[in-house]
Coordinates of N, CA and C in Angstrom, one line a residue:
X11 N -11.8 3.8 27.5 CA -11.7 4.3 26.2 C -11.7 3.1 25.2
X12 N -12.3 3.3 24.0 CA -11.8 2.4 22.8 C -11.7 3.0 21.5
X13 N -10.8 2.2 21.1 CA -10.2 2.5 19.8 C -10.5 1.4 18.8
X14 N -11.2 2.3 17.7 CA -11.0 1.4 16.4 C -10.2 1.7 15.1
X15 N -9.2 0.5 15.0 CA -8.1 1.0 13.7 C -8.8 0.1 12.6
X16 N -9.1 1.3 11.5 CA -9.7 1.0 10.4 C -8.0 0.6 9.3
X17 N -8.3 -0.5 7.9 CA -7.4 -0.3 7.0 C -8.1 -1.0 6.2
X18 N -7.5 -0.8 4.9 CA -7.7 -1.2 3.6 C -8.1 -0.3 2.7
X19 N -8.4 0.7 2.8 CA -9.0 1.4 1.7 C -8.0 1.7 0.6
X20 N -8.6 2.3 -0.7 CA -7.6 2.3 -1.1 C -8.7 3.1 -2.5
X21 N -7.7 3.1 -4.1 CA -8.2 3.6 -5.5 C -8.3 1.8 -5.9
X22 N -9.4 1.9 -6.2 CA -9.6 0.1 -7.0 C -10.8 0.7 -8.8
X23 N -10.1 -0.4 -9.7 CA -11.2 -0.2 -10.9 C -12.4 -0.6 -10.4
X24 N -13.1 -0.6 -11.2 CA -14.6 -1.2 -11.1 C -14.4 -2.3 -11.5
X25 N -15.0 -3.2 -11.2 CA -15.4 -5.3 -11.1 C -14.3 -5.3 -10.5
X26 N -13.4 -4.9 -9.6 CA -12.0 -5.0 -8.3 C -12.7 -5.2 -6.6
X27 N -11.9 -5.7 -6.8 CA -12.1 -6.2 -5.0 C -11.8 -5.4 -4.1
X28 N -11.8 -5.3 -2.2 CA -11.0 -4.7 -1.5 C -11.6 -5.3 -0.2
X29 N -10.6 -5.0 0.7 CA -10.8 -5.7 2.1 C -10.3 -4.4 3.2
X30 N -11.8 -4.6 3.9 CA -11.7 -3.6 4.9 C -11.4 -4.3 6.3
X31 N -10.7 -3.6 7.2 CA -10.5 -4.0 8.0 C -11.0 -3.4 9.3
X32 N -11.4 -3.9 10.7 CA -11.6 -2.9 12.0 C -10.9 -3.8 13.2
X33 N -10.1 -2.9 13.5 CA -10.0 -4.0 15.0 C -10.0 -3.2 16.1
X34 N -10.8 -3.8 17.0 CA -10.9 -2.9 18.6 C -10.3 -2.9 19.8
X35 N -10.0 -1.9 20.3 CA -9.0 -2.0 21.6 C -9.9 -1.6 22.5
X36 N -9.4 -1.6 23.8 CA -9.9 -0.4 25.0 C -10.6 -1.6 25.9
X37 N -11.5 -0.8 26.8 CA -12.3 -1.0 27.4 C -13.2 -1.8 27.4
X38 N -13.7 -2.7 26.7 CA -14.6 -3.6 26.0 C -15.1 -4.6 27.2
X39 N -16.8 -4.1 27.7 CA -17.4 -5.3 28.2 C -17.9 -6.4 27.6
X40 N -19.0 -5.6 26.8 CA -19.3 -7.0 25.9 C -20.0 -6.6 24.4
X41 N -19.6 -7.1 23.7 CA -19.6 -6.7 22.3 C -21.4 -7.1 21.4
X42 N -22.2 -6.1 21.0 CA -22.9 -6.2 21.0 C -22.9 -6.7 19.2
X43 N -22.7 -5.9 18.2 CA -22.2 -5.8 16.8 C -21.2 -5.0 16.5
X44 N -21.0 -5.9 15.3 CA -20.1 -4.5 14.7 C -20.2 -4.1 13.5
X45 N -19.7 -3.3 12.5 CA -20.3 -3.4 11.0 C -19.1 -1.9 10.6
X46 N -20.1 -2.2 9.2 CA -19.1 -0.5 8.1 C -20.4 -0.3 7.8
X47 N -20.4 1.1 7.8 CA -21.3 2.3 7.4 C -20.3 3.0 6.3
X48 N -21.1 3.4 5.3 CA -20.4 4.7 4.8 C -21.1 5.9 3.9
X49 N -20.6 7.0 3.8 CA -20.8 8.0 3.2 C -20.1 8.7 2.6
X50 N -20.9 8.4 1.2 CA -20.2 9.6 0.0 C -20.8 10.7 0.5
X51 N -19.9 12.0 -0.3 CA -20.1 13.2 -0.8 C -22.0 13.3 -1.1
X52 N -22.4 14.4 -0.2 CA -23.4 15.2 -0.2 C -25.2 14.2 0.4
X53 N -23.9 12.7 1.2 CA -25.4 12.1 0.8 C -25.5 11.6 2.4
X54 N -26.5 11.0 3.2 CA -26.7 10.8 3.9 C -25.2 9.6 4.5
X55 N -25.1 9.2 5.9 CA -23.7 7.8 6.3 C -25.6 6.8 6.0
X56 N -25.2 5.3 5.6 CA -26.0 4.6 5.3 C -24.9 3.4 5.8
X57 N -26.0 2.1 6.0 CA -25.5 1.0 6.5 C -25.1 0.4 5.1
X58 N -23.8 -0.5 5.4 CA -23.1 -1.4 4.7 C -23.5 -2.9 4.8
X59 N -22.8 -2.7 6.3 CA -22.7 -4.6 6.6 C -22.5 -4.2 7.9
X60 N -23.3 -5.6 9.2 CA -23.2 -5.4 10.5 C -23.2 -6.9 10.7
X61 N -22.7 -7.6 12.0 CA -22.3 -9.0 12.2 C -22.1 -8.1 14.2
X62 N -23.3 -9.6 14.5 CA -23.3 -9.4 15.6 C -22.4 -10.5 16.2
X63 N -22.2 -10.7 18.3 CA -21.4 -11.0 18.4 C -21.8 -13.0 18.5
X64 N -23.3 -12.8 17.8 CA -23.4 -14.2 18.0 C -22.9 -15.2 16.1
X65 N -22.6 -14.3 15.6 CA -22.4 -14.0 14.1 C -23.8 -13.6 13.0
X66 N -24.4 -13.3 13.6 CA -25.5 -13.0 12.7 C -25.8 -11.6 11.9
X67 N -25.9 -11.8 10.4 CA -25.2 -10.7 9.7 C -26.5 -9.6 8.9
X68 N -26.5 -8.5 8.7 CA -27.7 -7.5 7.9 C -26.2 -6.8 6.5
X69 N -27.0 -6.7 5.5 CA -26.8 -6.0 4.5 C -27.2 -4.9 3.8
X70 N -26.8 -4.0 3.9 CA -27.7 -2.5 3.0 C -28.2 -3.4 1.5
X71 N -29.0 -3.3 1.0 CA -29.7 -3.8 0.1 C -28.7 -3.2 -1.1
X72 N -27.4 -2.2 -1.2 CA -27.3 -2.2 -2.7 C -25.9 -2.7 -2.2
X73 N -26.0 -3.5 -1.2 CA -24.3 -4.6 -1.4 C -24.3 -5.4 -1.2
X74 N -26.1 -6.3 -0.6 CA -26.1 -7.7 -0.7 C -25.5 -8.3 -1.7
X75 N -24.8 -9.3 -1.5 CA -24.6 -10.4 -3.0 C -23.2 -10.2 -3.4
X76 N -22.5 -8.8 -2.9 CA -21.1 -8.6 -3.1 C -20.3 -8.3 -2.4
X77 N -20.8 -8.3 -1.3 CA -19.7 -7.3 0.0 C -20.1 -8.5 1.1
X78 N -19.2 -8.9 2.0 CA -19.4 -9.8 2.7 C -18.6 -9.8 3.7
X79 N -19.1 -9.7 5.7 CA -18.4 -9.3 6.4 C -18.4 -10.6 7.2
X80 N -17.2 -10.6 8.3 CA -16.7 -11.9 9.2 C -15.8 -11.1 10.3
X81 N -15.8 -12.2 11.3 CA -15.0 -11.8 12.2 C -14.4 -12.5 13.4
X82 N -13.7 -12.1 14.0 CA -12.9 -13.2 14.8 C -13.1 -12.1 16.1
X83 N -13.9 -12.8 16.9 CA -14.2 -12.6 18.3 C -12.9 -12.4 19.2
X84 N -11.6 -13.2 19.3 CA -10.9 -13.3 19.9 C -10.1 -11.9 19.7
X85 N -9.8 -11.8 18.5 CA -9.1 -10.5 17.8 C -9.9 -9.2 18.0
X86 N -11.2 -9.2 18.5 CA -12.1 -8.1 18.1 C -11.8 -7.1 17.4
X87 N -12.4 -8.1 15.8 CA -11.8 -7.2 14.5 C -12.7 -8.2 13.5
X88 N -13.0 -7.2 12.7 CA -14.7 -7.8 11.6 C -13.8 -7.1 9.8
X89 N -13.7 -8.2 9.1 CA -13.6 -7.6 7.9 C -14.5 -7.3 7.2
X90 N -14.3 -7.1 6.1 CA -15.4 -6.5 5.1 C -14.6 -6.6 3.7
X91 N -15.3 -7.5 3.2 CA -14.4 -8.3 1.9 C -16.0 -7.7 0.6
X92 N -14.7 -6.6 -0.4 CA -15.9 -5.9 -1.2 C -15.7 -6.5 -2.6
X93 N -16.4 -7.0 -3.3 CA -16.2 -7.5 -4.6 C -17.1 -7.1 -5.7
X94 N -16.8 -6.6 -6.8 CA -17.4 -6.7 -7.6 C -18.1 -4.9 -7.2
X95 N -16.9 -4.1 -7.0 CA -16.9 -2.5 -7.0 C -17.4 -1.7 -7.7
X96 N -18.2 -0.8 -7.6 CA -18.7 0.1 -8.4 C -18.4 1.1 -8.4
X97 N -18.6 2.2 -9.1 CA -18.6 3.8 -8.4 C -19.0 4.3 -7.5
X98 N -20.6 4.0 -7.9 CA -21.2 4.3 -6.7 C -21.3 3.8 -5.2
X99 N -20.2 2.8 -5.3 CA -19.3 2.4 -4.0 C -18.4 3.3 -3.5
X100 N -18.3 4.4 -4.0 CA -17.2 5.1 -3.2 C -17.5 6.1 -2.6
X101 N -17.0 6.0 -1.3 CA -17.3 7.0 -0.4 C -16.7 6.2 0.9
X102 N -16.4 7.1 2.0 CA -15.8 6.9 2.9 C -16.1 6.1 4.3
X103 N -16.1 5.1 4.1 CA -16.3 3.6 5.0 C -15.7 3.9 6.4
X104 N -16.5 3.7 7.6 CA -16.5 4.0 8.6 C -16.8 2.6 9.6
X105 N -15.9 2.2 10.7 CA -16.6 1.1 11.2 C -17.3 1.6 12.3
X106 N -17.9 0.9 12.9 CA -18.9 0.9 14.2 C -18.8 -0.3 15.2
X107 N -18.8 0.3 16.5 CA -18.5 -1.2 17.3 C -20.3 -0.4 18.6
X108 N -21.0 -1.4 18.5 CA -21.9 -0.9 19.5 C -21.8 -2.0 20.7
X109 N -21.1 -1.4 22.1 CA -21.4 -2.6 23.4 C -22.2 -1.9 24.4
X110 N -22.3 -3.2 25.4 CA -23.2 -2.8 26.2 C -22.4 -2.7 27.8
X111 N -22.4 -2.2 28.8 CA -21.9 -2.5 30.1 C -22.8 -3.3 30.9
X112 N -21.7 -3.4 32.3 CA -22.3 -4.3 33.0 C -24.0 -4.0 32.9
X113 N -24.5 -3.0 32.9 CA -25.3 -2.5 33.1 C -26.4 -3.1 32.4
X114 N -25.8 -3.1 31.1 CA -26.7 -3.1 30.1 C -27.0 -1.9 29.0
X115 N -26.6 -1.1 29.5 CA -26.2 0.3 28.8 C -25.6 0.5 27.4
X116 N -25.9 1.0 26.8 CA -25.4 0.7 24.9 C -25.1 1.9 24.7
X117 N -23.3 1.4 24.1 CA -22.9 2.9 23.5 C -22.3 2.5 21.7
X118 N -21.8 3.8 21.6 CA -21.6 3.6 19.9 C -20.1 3.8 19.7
X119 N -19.1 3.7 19.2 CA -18.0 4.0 19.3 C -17.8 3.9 17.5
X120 N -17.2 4.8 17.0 CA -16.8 5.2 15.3 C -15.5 5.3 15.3
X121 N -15.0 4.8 14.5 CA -13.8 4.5 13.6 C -13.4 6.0 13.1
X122 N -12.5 6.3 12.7 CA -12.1 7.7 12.1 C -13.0 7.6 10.2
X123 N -12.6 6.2 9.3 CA -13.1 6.2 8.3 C -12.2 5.8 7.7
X124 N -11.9 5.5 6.5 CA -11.4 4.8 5.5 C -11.7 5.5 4.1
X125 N -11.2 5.8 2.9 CA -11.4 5.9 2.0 C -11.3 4.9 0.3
X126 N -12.5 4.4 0.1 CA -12.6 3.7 -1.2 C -13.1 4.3 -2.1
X127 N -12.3 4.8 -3.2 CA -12.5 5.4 -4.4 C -12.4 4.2 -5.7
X128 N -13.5 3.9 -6.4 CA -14.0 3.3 -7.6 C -14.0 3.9 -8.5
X129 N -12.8 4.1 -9.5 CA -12.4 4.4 -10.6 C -11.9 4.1 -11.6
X130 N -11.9 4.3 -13.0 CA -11.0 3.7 -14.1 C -10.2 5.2 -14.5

């Protein structure tokens, strides 16, 4: 089994920061990426930010430049440091850990979700 404990979310104004957190337990052979996804209300889950386990990082194009992920292999746990918040940033941040087994085999394992609401 594995477990991912999501934290940080929270109510932030707009131009406000926030720091998401994932850290992974369980059964872990070998860590392929990890990242946040998330989805507002009525709209498709869309990619955030993903950091693989050699550190090499992708961005959804409307959070390049502001949202910035890292992570500490040892901990198996990836932040997600959001700056410079919008509205249309809110919606419910989800992490993702994808590994592989001895095999080679690739699975997906999801976070329960987080909630970041961008409001004045």
């Amino acid at each position: 089994q594995v477990q991912l404990v999501e934290a940080g979310g929270g109510l932030v104004q707009p131009g406000g920061s926030l720091r998401l957190s994932c850290a992974a337990s369980g059964r872990i052979f070998s860590i392929n990426d990890m990242g946040w996804y998330r989805q507002a209300p009525g709209k498709q889950r869309e990619l955030v930010a993903t950091i693989t386990g050699a550190g090499g990082t992708n961005y959804g194009d409307s959070v390049a430049g502001r949202f910035s992920i890292s992570k500490d292999n040892a901990k198996m746990t990836v932040w997600l440091q959001m700056n410079s918040l919008q509205p249309e940033d809110t919606a419910v941040y989800y992490c993702k850990l994808r590994m592989s087994n001895y095999l080679g085999s690739l699975y997906d394992y999801w976070g329960q979700g987080t909630q970041v609401t961008v409001s004045s």
